[in-house]
Structure formats: C-alpha cells, structure tokens
mmCIF file of C-alpha atoms and ligand atoms in Angstrom:
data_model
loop_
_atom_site.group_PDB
_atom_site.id
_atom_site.type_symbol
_atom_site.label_atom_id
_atom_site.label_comp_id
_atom_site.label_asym_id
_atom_site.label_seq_id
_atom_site.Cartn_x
_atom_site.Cartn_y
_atom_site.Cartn_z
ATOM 1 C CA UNK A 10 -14.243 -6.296 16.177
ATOM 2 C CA UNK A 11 -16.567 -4.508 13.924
ATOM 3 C CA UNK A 12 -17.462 -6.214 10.484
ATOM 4 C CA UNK A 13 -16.271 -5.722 7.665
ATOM 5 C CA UNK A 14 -19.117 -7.562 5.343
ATOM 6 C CA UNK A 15 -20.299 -5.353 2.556
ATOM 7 C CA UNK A 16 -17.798 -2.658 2.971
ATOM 8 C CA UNK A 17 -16.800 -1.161 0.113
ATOM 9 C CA UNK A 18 -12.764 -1.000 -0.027
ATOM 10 C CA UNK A 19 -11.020 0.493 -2.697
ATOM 11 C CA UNK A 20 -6.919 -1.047 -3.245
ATOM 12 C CA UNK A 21 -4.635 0.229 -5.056
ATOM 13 C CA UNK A 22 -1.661 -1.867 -6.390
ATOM 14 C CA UNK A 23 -3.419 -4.780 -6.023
ATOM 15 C CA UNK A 24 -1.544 -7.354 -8.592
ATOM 16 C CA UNK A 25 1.074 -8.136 -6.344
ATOM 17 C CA UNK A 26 2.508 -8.288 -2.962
ATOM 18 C CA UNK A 27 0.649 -6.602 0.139
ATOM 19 C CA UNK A 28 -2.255 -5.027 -1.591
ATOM 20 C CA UNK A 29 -3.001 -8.604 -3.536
ATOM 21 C CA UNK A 30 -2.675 -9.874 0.087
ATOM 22 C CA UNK A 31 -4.994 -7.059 1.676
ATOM 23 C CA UNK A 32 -7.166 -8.031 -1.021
ATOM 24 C CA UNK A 33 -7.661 -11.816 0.023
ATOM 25 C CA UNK A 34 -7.455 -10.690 3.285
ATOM 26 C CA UNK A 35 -10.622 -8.201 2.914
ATOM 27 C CA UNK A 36 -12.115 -10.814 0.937
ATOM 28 C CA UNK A 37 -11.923 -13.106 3.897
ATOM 29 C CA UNK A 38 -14.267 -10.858 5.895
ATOM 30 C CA UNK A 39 -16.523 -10.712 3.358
ATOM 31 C CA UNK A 40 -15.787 -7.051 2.282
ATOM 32 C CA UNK A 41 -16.873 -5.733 -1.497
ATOM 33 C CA UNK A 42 -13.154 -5.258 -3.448
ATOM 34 C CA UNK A 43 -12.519 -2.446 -5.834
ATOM 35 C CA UNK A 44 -8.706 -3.732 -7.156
ATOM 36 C CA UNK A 45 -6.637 -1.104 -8.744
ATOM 37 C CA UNK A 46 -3.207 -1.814 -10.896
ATOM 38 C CA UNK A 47 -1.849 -0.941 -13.917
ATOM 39 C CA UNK A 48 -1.482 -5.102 -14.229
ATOM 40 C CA UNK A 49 -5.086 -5.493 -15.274
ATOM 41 C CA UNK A 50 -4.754 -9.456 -16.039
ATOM 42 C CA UNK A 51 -3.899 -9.583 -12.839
ATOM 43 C CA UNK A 52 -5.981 -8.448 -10.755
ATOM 44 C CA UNK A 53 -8.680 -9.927 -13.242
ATOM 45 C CA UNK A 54 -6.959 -13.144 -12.286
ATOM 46 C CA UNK A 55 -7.212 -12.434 -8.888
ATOM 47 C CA UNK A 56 -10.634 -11.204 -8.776
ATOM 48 C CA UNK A 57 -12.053 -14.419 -10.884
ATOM 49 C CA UNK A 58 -10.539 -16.132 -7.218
ATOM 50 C CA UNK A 59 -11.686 -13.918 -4.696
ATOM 51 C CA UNK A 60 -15.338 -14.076 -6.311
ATOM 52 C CA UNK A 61 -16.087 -16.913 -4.439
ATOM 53 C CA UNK A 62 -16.209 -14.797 -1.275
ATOM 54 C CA UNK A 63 -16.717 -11.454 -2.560
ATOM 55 C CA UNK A 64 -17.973 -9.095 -5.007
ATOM 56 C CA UNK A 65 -14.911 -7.488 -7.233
ATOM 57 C CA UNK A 66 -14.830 -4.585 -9.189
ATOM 58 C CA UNK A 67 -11.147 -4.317 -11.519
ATOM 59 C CA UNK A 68 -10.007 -1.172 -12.641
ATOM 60 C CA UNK A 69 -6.575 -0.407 -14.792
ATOM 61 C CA UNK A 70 -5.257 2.092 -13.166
ATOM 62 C CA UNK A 71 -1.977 4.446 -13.304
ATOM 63 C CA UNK A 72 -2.216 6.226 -10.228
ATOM 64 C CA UNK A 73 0.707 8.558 -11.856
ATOM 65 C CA UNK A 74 -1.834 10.066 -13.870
ATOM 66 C CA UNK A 75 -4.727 12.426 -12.240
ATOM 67 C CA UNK A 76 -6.760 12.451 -14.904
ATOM 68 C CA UNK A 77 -7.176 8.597 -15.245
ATOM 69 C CA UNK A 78 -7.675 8.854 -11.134
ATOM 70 C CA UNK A 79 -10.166 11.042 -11.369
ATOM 71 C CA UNK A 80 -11.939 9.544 -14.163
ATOM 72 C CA UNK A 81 -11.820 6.324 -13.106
ATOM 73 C CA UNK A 82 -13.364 7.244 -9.856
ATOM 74 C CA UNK A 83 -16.003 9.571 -10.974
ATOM 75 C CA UNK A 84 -17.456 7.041 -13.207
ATOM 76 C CA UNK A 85 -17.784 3.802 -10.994
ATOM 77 C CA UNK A 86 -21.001 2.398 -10.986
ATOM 78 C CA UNK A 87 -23.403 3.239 -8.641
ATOM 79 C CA UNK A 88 -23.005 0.574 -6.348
ATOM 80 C CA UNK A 89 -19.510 0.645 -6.275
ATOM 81 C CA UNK A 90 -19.652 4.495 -5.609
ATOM 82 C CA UNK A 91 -19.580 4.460 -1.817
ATOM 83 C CA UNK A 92 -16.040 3.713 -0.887
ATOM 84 C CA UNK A 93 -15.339 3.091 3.310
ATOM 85 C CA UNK A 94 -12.121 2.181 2.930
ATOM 86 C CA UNK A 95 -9.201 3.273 0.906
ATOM 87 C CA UNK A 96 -5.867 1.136 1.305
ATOM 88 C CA UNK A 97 -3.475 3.582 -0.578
ATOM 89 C CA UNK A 98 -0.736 0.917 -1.293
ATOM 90 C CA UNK A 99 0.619 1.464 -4.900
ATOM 91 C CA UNK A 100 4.642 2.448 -4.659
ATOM 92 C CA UNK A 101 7.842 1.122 -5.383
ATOM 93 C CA UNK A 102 11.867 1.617 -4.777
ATOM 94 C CA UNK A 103 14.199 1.762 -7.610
ATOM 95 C CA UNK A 104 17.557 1.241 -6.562
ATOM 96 C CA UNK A 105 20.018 1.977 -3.952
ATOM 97 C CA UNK A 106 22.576 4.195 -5.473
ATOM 98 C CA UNK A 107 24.348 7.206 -3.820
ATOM 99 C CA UNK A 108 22.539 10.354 -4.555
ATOM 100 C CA UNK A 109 24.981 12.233 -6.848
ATOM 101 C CA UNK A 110 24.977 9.196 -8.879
ATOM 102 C CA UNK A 111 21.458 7.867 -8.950
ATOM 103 C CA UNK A 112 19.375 8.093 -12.089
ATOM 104 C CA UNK A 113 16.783 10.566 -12.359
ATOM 105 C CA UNK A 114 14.088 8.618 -14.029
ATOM 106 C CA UNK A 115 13.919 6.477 -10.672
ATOM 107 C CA UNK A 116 13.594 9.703 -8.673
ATOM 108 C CA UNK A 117 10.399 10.954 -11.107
ATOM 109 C CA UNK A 118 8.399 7.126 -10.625
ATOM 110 C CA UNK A 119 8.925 6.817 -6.789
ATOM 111 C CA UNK A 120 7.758 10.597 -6.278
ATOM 112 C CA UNK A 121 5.115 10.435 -9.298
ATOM 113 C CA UNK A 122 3.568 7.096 -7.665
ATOM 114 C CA UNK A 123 4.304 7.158 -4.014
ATOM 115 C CA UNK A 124 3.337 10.800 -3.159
ATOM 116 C CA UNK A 125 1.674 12.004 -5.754
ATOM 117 C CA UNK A 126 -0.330 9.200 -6.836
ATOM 118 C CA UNK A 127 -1.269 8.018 -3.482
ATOM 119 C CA UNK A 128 -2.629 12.388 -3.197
ATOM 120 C CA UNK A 129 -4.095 11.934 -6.360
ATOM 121 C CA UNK A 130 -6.277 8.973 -5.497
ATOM 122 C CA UNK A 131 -6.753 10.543 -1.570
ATOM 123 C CA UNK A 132 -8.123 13.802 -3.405
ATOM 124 C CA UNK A 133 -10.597 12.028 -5.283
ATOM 125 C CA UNK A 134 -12.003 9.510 -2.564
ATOM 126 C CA UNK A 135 -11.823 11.412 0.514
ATOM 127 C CA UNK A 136 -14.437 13.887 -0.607
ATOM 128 C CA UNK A 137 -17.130 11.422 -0.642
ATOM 129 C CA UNK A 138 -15.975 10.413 2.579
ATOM 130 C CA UNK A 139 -16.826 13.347 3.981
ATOM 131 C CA UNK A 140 -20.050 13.956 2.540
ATOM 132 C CA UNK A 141 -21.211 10.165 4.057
ATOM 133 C CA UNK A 142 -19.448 11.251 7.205
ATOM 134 C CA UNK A 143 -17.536 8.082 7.409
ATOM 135 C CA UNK A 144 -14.524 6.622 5.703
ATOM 136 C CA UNK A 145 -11.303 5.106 6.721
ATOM 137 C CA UNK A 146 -7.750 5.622 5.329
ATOM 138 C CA UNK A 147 -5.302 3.639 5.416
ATOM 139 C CA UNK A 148 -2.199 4.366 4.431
ATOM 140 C CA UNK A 149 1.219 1.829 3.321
ATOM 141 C CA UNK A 150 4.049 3.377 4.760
ATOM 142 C CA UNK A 151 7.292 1.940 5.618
ATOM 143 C CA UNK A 152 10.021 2.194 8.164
ATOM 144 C CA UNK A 153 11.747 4.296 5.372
ATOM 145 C CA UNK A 154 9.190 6.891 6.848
ATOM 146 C CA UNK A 155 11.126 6.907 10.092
ATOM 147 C CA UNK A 156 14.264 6.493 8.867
ATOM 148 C CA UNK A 157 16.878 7.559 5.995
ATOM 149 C CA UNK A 158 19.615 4.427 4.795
ATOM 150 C CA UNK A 159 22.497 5.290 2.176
ATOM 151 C CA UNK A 160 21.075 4.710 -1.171
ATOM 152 C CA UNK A 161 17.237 5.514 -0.407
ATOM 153 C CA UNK A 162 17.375 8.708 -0.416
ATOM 154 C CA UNK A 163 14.387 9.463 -2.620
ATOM 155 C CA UNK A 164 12.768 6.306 -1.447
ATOM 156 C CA UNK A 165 12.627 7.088 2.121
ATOM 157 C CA UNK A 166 11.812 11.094 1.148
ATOM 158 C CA UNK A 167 8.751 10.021 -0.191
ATOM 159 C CA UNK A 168 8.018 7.385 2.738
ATOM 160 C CA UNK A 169 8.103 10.612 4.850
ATOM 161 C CA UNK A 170 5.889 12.131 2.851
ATOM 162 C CA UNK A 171 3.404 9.509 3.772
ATOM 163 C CA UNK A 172 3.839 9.680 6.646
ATOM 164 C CA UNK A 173 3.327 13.436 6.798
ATOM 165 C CA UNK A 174 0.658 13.434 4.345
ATOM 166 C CA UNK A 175 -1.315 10.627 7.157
ATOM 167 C CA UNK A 176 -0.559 13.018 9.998
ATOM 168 C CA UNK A 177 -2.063 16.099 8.618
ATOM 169 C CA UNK A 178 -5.158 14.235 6.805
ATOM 170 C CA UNK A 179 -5.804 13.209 10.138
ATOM 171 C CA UNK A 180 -6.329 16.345 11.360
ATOM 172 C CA UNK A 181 -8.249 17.621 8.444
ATOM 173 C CA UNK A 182 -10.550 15.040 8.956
ATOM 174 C CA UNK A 183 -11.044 14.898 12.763
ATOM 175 C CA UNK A 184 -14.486 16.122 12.892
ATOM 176 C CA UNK A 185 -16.141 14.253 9.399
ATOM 177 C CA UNK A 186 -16.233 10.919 11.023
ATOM 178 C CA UNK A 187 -13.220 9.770 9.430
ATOM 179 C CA UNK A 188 -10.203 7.745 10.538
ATOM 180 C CA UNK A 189 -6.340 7.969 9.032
ATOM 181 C CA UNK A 190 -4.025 4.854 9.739
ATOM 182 C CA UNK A 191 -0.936 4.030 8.168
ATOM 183 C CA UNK A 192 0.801 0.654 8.012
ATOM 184 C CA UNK A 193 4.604 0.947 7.714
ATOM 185 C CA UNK A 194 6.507 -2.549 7.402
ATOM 186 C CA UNK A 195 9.932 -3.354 7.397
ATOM 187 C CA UNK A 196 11.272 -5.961 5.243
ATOM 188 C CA UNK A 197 8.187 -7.689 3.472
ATOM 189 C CA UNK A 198 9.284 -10.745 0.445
ATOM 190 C CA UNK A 199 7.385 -9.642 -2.301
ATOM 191 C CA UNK A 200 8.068 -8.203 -5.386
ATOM 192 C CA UNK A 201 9.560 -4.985 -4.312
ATOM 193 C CA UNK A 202 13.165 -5.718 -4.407
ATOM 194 C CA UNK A 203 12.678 -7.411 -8.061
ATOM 195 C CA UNK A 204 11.505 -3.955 -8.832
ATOM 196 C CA UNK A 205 14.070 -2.001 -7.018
ATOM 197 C CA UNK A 206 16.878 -3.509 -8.362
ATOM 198 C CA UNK A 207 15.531 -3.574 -12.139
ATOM 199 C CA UNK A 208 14.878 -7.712 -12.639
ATOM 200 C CA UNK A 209 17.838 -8.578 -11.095
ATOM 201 C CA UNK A 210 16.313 -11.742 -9.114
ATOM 202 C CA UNK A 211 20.007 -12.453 -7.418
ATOM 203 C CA UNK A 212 20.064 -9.432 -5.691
ATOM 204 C CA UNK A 213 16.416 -9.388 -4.896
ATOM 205 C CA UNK A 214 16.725 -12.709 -3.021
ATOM 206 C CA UNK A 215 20.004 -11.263 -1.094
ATOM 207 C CA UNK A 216 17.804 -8.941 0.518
ATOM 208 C CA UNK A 217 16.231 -11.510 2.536
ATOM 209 C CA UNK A 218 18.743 -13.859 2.839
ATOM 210 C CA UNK A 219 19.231 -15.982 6.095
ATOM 211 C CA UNK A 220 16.510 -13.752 7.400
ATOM 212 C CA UNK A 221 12.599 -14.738 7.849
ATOM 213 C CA UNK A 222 11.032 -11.648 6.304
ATOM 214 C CA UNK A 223 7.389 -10.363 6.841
ATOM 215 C CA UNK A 224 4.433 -11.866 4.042
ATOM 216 C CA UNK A 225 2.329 -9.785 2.327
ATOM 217 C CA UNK A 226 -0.261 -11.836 4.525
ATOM 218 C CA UNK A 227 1.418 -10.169 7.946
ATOM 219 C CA UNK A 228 1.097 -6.739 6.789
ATOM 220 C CA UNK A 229 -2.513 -7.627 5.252
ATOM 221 C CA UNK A 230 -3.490 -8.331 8.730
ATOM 222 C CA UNK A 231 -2.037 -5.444 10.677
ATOM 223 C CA UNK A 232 -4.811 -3.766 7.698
ATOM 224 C CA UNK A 233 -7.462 -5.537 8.640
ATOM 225 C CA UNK A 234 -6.531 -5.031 12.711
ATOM 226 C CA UNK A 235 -6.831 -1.465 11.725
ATOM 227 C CA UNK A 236 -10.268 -1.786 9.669
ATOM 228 C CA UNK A 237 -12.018 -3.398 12.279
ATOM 229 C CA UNK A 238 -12.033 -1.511 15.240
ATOM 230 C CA UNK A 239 -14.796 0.180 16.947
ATOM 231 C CA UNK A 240 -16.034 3.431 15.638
ATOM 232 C CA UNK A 241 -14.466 5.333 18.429
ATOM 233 C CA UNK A 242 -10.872 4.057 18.112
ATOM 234 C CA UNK A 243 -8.290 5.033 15.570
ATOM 235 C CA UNK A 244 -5.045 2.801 15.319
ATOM 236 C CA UNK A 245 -2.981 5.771 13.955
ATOM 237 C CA UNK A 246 0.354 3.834 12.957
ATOM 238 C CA UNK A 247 1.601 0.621 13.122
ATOM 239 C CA UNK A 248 5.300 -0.326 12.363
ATOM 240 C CA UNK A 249 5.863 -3.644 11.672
ATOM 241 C CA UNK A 250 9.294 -5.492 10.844
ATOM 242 C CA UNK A 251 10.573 -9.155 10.571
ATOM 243 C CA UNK A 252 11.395 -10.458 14.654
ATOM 244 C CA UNK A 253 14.934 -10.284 13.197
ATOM 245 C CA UNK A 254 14.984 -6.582 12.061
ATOM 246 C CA UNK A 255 15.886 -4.007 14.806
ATOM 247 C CA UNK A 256 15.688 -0.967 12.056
ATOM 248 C CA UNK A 257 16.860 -0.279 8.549
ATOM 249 C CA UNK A 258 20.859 -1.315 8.838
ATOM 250 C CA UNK A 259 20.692 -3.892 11.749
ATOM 251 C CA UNK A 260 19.293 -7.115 11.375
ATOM 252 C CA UNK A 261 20.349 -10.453 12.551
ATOM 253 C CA UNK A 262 21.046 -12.979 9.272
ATOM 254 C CA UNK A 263 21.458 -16.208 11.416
ATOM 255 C CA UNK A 264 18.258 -18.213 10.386
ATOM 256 C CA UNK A 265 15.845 -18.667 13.360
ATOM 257 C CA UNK A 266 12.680 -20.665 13.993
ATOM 258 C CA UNK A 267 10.070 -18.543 15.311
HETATM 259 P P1 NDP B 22 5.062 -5.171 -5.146
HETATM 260 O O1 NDP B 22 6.042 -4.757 -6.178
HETATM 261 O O2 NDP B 22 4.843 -6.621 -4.910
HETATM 262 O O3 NDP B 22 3.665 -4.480 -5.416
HETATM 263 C C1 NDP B 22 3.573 -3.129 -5.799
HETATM 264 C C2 NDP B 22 2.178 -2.845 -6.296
HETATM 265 O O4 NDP B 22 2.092 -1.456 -6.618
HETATM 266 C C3 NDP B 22 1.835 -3.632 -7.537
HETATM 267 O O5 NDP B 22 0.547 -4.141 -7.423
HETATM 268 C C4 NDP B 22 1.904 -2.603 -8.638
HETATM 269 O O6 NDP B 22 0.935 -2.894 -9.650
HETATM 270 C C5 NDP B 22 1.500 -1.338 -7.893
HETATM 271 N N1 NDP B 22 1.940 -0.128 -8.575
HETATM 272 C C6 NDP B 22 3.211 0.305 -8.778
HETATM 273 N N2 NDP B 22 3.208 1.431 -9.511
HETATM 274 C C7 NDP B 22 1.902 1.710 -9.787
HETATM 275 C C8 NDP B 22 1.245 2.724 -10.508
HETATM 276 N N3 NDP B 22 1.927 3.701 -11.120
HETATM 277 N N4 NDP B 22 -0.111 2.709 -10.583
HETATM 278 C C9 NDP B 22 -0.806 1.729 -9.976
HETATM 279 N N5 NDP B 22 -0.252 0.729 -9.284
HETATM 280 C C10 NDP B 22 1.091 0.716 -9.187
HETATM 281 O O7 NDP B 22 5.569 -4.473 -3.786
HETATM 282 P P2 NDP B 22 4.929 -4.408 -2.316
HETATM 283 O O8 NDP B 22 3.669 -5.157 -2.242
HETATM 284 O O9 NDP B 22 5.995 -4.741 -1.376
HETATM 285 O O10 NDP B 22 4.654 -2.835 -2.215
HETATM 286 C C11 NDP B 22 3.420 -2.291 -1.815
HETATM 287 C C12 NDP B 22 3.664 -1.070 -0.939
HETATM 288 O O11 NDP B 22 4.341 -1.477 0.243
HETATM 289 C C13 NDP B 22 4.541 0.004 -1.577
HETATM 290 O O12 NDP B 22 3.987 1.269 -1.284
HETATM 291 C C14 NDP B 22 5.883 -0.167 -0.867
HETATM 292 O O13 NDP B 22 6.597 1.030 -0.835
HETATM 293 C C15 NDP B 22 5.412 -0.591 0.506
HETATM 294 N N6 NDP B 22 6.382 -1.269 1.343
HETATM 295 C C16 NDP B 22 6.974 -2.439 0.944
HETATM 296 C C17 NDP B 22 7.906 -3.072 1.769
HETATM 297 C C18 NDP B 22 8.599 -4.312 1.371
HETATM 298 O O14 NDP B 22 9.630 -4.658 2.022
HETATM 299 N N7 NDP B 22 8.125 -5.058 0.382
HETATM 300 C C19 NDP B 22 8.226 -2.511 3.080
HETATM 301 C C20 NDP B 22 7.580 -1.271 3.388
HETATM 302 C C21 NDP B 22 6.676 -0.700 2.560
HETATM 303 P P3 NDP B 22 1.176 -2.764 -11.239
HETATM 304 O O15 NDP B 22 2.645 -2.915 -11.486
HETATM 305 O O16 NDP B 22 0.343 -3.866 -11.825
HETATM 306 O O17 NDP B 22 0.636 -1.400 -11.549
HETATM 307 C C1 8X3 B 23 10.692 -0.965 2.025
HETATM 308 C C2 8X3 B 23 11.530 -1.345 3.212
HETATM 309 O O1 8X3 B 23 13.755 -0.928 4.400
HETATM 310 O O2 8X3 B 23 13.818 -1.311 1.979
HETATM 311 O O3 8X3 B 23 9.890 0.118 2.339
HETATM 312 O O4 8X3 B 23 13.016 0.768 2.881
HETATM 313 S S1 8X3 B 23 13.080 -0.649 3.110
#
C-alpha cells in the first residue's frame, strides 16, 4: 500500500455524502485536503474537524461555472498548487419522471454539474498533472453508468458520460505517468435522494427502505483502495452496490444482518 501522507488531493462536493466521507477518509492517511462545495460553511465545518489530522484548504466552488473553476484553481497558493489526486465527485439526480414529462431545468443541473463540471475541473487539474508526470483521477460514477432505469434518463446519460469521459482520459494519459479510476456505487444513504426528489424526506427514506444501503464511508474506501496502490497498478473501475442490490430494478427489501 503506498502512502498517502502529504498528498495533495483536491474533492469536489465535499459538504456532504461520499466526498465529505472521502474527505475523512483521506484525512485518515494523513493526506493534505483541498474541499470544494458550493456549501462553504460546510466544508469550513468540516475542515475545522479534519485539522486535527490534516492540513485543509476550503474553496466555494460551483463547478457549473468554468470561469470560477478555472480561477479558483489558477490562484491556489503555492503550496496547495501541486494536486496528486483529483476525486471528481460533485453531481446529483433530480427526479425520476418519464422523459416526455420531466422538467427541463433538472436536465440543465445534472448535465451542467455531472459532465460538464466534472470536464471543467478535469481540464484545469490534469494539465499540471502532466507537467509533474504524475497524478491520479478518480472519478464518482455510478451503476447508472452501466445501466438505464425508467425515470433516469438524463441521470444515467450523464453517468455514461463518466464513464466514457474515464475511459478515454485514460488513454490520453497513458504515457504522462498518470492513472484514471472511477468509483461507481449503487445505492449509497446520503443526501442524494433528498436532492432528487426536491426535499421530499418521505420518499427519500423509501429508497432505502428494508434494505442496508452502502455509507458514504464504503465508497470512501473503495477511493482510498484505489489511491494507494503501487505506481505500476491502475484499479480502472470499481462497481460497488449494497449485498442486497443485484442491479438498478432488483433488489431484495427483506432486512438482513450482514
Ligand atoms: P450528496 O447530495 O450527499 O452530495 C453531493 C455533493 O455534490 C455535495 O457536497 C454538493 O455540495 C456537491 N455538489 C452538487 N452540485 C454541485 C455544484 N454545482 N458545484 C459543486 N459541488 C456540487 O450526494 P452523494 O454524496 O451521494 O453524491 C456524490 C456523487 O456520488 C454524485 O456524483 C452522485 O451522482 C454519485 N453517486 C451517488 C450514489 C448514491 O446512491 N448516493 C450512487 C452512485 C453515485 P454543495 O451542495 O454544497 O455544492
Ligand atoms: C445513484 C444510484 O441507482 O439511483 O447513482 O442511479 S441510482
């Protein structure tokens, strides 16, 4: 296992869920935190925590908008400017409507932050990446990158855009002495569903009813699994679902202890 200590990693969406998690996680191994979210309390919060461990860098960030990427990243300080490893987790789902009904505002934030926000913050790291000659990214996918479900239709076209976007990186980067993962759960409790479906906590909860879904924690690990191998090994993909999730539609609700 190679160490992580003094690493510079850079997380975005980072005030909630798995990239909070991958940040306590990284923190763990002693690895230097830049934390990225539009939430800037709270990843304040969270970095007033993790300071124990760690060094931690906050940064507002709305990786919808390029220009605020680029600035943002252009002007770190000096010591934060080396960046080894970018976790490109900001996204979100909103709703699960049929696709001649859905509303197109949900359509613009899922493709403004989970493609083109995740490129815009990949464009902007990557390069000095490849002028160190090392670098690691990894990538938040889903198992709506393998699949399509009725209702997701947007949400799982943009999960196969990550998953596209990690295949061909990959390949643009063979020979700089960087390495392209991607991490793509199933069902993980976190605040996702409370965004999908708008606030509406009931519904939210539903989704993981009689079911033990993944933590943040789980998928936080799989990260780290990835960020510590050896130089010469690249875990390309992981996929990653509750012990009671076969796939997208078929899971088994009867409560287990595992
Ligand atoms: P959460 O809602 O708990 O966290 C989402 C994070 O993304 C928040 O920190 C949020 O921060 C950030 N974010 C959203 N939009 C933006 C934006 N425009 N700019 C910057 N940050 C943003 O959900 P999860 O932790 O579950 O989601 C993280 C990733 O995991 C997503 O890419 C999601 O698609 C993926 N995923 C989730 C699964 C699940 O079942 N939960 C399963 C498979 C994949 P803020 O609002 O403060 O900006
Ligand atoms: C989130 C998991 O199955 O709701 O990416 O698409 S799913």
């Amino acid at each position: 296992m190679v160490s992580l200590k003094n690493k510079t990693v850079f997380i975005t969406g980072a005030s909630s869920g798995i990239g909070k998690a991958c940040a306590e996680e990284f923190a763990e191994k002693r690895a230097n935190l830049i934390l990225c979210a539009r939430r800037k309390n709270l990843i304040d919060e969270l970095a007033e925590k993790l300071k124990e461990k760690t060094k931690v860098f906050t940064i507002k960030l709305d990786v919808r908008n390029n220009n605020e990427v680029q600035k943002v990243v252009e002007s770190l300080p000096e010591e934060w400017k080396s960046i080894d490893i970018l976790i490109n987790n900001a996204g979100l789902g909103r709703g699960l409507n049929k696709l001649y009904e859905d509303n197109v505002e949900g359509w613009e934030e899922m493709i403004n932050t989970n493609i083109k926000g995740l490129l815009y913050v990949t464009r902007v790291i990557v390069p000095g990446m490849v002028n160190r000659g090392k670098g690691h990214v990894i990538n938040i996918g889903s198992i709506a990158g393998h699949e399509a479900y009725p209702g997701g239709g947007v949400y799982c076209a943009t999960k196969h855009a990550v998953n596209a976007i990690t295949k061909s990186l990959r390949m643009d980067v063979l020979d700089k002495g960087i390495r392209v993962s991607t991490v793509d759960p199933g069902m993980v409790e976190t605040n996702f569903s409370n965004v999908r479906f708008y606030g509406d906590e009931e519904r939210a909860k539903n989704t993981y009813k009689g079911l033990t879904p993944l933590t943040g924690k789980d998928i936080a690990e799989a990260v780290v699994f990835c960020a510590t191998r050896p130089p010469h090994a690249n875990i390309n993909e992981i996929i990653i679902m509750p012990s009671v999730q076969a796939n997208t539609f078929v899971t088994s609700r009867k409560q287990q202890n595992l």
